[in-house]
Short mmCIF file of C-alpha atoms and ligand atoms in Angstrom, two decimals:
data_model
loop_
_atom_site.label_atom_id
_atom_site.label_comp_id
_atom_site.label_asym_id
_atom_site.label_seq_id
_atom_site.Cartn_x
_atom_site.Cartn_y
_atom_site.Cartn_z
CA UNK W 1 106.02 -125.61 70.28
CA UNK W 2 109.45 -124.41 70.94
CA UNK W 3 112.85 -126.09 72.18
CA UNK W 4 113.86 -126.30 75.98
CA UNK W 5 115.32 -122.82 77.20
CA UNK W 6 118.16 -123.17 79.71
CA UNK W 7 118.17 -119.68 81.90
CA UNK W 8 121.05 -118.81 84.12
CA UNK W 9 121.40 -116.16 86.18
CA UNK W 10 123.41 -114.50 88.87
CA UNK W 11 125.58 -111.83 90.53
CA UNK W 12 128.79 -110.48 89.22
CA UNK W 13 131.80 -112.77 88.42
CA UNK W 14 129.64 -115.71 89.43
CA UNK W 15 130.98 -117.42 86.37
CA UNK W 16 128.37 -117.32 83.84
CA UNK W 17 130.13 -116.79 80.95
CA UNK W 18 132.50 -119.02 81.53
CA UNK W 19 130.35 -122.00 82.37
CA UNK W 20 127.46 -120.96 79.91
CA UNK W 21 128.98 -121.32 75.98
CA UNK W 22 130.64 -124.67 76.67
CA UNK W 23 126.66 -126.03 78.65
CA UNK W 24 125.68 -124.78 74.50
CA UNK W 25 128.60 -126.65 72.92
CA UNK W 26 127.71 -130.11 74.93
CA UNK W 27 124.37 -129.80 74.75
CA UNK W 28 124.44 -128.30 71.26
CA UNK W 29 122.27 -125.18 72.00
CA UNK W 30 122.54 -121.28 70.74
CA UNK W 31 123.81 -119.43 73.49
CA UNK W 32 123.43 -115.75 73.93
CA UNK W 33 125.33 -113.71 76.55
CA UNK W 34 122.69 -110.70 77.63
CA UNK W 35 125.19 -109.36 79.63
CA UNK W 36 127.30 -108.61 76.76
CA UNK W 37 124.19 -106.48 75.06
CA UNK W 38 124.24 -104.41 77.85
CA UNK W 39 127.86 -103.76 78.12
CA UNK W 40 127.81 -103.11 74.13
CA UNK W 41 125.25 -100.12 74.53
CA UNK W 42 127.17 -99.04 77.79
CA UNK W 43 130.42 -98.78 75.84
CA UNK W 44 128.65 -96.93 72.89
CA UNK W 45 127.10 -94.44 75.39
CA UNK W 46 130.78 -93.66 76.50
CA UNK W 47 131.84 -93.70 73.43
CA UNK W 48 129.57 -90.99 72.33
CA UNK W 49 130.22 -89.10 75.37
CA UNK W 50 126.72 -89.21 76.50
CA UNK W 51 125.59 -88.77 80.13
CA UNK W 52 124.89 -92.25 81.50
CA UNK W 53 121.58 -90.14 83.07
CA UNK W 54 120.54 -88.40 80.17
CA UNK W 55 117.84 -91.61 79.22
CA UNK W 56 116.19 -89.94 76.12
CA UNK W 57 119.78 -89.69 74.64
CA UNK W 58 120.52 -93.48 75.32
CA UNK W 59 116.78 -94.47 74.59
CA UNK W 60 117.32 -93.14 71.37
CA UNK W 61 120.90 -94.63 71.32
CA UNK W 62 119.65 -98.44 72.35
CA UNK W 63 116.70 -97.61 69.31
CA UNK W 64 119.04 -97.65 66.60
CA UNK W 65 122.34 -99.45 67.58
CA UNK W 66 122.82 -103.00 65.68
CA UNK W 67 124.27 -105.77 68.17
CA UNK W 68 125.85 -108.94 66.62
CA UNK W 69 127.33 -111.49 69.20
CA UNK W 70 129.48 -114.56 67.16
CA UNK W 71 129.07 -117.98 68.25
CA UNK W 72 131.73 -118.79 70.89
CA UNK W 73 135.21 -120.51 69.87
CA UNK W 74 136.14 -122.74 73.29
CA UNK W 75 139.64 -122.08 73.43
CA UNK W 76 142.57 -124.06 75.16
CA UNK W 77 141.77 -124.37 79.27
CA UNK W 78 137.69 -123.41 78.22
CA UNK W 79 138.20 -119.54 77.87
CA UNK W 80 135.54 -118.91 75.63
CA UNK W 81 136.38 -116.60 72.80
CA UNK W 82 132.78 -114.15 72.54
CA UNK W 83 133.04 -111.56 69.63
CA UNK W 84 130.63 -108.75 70.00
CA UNK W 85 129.90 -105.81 67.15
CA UNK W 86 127.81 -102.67 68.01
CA UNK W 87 127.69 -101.26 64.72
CA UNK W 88 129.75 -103.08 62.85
CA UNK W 89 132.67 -102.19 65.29
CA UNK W 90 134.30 -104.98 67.00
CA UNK W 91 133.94 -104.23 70.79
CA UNK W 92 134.95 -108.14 72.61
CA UNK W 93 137.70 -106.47 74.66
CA UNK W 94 136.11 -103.03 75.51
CA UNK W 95 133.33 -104.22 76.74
CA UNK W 96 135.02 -106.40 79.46
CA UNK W 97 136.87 -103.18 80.45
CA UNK W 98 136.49 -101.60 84.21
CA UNK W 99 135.13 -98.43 83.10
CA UNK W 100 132.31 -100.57 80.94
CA UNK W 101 132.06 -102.44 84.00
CA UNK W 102 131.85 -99.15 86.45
CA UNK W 103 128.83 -97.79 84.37
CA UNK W 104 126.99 -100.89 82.94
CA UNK W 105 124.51 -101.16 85.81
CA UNK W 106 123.29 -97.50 85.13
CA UNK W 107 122.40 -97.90 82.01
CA UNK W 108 121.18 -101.43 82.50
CA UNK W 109 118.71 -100.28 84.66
CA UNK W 110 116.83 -97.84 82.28
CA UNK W 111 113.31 -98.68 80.96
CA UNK W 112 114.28 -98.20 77.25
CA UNK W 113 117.41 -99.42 77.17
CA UNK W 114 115.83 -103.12 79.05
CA UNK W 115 112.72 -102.92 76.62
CA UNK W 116 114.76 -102.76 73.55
CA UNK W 117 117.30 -105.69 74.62
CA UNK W 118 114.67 -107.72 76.50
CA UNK W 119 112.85 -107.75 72.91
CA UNK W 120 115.69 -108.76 71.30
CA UNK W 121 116.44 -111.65 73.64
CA UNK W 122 112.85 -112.99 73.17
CA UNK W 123 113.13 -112.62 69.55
CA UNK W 124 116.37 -114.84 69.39
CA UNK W 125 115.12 -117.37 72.37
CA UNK W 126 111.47 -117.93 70.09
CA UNK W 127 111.90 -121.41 68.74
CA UNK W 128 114.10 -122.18 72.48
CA UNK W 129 117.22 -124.65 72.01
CA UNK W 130 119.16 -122.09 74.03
CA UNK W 131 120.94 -121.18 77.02
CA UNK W 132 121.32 -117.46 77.77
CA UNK W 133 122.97 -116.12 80.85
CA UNK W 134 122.00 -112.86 82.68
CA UNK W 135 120.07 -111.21 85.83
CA UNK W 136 117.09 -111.72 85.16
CA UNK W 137 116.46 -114.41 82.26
CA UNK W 138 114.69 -116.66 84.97
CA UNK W 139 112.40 -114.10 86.36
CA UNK W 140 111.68 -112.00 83.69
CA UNK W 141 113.09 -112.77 79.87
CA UNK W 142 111.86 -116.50 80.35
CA UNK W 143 109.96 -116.81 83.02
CA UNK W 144 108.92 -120.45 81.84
CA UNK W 145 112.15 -121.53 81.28
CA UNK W 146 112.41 -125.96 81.47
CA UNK W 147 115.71 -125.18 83.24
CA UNK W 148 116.74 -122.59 85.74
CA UNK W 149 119.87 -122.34 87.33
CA UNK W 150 121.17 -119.89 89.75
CA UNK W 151 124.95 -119.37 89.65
CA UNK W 152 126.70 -117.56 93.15
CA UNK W 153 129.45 -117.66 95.00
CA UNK W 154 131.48 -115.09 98.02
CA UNK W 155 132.17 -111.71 96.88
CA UNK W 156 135.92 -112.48 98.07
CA UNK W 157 136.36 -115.77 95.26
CA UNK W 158 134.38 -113.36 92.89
CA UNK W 159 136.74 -110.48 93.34
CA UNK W 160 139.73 -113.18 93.72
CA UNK W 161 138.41 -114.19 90.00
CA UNK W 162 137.91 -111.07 88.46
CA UNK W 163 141.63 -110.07 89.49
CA UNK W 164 142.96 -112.67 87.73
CA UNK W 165 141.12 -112.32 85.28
CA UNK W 166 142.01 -108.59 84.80
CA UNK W 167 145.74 -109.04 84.81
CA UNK W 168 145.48 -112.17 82.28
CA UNK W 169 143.39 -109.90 80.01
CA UNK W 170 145.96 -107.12 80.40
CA UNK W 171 143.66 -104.46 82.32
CA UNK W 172 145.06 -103.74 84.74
CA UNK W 173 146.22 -104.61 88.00
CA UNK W 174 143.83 -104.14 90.80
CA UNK W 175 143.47 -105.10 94.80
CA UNK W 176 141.30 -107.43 96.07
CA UNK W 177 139.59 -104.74 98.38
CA UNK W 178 138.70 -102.88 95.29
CA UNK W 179 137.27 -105.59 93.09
CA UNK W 180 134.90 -106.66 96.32
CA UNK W 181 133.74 -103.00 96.75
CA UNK W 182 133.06 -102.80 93.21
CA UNK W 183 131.11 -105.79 92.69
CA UNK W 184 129.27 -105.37 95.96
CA UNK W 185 128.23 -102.36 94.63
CA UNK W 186 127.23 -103.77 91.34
CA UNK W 187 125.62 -106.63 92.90
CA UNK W 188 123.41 -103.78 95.03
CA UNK W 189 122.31 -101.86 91.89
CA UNK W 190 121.30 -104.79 90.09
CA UNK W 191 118.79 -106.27 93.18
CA UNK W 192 117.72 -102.79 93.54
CA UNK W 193 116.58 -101.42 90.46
CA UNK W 194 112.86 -100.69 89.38
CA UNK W 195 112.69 -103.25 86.43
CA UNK W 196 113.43 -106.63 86.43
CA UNK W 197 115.51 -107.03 89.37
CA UNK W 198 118.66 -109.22 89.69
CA UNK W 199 117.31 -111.98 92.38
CA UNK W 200 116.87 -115.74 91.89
CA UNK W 201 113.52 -117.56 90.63
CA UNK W 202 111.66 -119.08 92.92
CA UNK W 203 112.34 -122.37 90.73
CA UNK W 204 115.57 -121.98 89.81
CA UNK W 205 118.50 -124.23 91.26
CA UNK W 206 121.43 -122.51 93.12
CA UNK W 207 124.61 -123.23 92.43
CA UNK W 208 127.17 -121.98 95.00
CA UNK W 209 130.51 -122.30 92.66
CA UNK W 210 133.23 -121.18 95.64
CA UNK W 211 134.68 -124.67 95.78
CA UNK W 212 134.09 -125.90 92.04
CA UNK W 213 135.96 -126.28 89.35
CA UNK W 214 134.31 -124.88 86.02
CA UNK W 215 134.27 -128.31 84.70
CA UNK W 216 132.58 -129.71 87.86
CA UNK W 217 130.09 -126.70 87.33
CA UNK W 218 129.42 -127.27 83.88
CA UNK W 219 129.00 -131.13 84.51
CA UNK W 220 126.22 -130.59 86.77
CA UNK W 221 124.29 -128.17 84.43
CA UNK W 222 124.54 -130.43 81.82
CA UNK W 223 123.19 -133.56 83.68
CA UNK W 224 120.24 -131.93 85.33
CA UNK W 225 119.63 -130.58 82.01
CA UNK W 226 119.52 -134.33 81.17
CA UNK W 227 117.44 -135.94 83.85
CA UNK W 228 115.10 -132.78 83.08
CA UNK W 229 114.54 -132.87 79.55
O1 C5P B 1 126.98 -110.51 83.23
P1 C5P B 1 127.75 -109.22 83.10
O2 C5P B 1 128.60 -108.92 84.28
O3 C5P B 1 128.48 -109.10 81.82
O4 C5P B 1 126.61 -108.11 83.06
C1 C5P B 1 126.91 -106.75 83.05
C2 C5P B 1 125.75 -105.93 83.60
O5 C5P B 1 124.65 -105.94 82.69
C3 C5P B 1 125.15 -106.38 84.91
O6 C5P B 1 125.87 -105.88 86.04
C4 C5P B 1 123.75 -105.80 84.86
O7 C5P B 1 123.73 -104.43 85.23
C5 C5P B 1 123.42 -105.87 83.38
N1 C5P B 1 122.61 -107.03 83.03
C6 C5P B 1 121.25 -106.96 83.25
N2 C5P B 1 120.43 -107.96 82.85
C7 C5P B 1 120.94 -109.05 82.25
C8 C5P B 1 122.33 -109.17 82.04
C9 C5P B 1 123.14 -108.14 82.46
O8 C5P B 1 120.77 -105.97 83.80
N3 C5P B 1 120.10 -110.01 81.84
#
């Protein structure tokens, strides 16, 4: 018998992995950011210089890259610090960057590159006593999840967000009419693609997160986690 698994999912900039390592650190579960594994094989693609449609190249690619994601550090004002290594190079602020973030749903939608990670998200959820956040962790990685919760909010205080966010990180300064075309895109490749679909589980509890604080979000996932379990 394993440990309760805590899946959320949701759309772009809904505030996953913000909200997600400190629901581990009160509840004292591993925590693995699947996101993150995608963006780590998107940035190795581009790295390579490999066509983010040529699929054998990034099948074979996704076969024999090594990811390593460090437990998270909860900095000052909850920004959690989330080191990630794609062989053995230290990729944490190249992954977050827009051109990552331009191609990521691409590659995240190819058979191989899902099969490979999905694996290695079942592997590490086996004995549960996790949390992971993604698209489709609810639906598809851990379909019998004992907690599902469904994280959204406008495309306007997602693309507000992500601005901030952006400039803080020193990326760049971008408009708001940008950021909402570019995640309303992202959003749309992610429902639409073949495989595992982004789109919430028919048991899973939405969270709209436009008026919250992170706190206030994080408070609630941690007591229905409680009254559940
Ligand atoms: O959550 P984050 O924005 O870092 O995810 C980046 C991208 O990785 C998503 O837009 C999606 O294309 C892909 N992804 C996925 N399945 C997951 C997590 C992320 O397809 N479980």
């Amino acid at each position: 018998t394993r440990r309760p698994i805590i899946a959320i999912d949701g759309p772009a900039g809904s505030g996953k992995t913000t909200v997600t390592p400190k629901v581990a650190e009160i509840l004292g579960l591993l925590y693995l950011d699947t996101g993150a594994m995608y963006r780590a094989v998107t940035w190795l693609a581009l790295d390579k210089k490999i066509l983010i449609n040529d699929e054998a190249a990034i099948a074979e690619l996704v076969s024999q890259c090594t990811i390593r994601l460090e437990k998270p550090e909860i900095l000052a004002n909850n920004t959690p610090s989330l080191r990630v290594w794609i062989n053995d190079q230290d990729v944490t602020t190249a992954i977050r960057s827009p051109n990552v973030t331009a191609y990521v749903s691409a590659i995240a939608a190819q058979k191989a590159v899902r099969a490979t990670l999905v694996e290695q998200q079942r592997t590490y959820g086996r004995n549960g006593g996790v949390v992971m956040d993604g698209r489709d962790i609810g639906t598809y990685v851990f379909p019998d999840a004992e907690l599902k919760i469904f994280l959204t909010a406008s495309v306007q205080e997602r693309a507000r967000r992500r601005q901030i966010d952006l400039k803080e990180k020193g990326q760049g300064d971008f408009s708001l009419e940008q950021l909402e075309a570019d995640i309303y895109e992202r959003d749309k490749k992610d429902s639409s693609r073949a495989i595992a679909p982004l789109r919430q589980a028919s048991d899973a509890i939405e969270i709209n997160t436009d008026h919250l604080a992170i706190d206030t979000v994080i408070d609630q996932i941690v007591s229905l986690y409680r009254e559940k379990i």
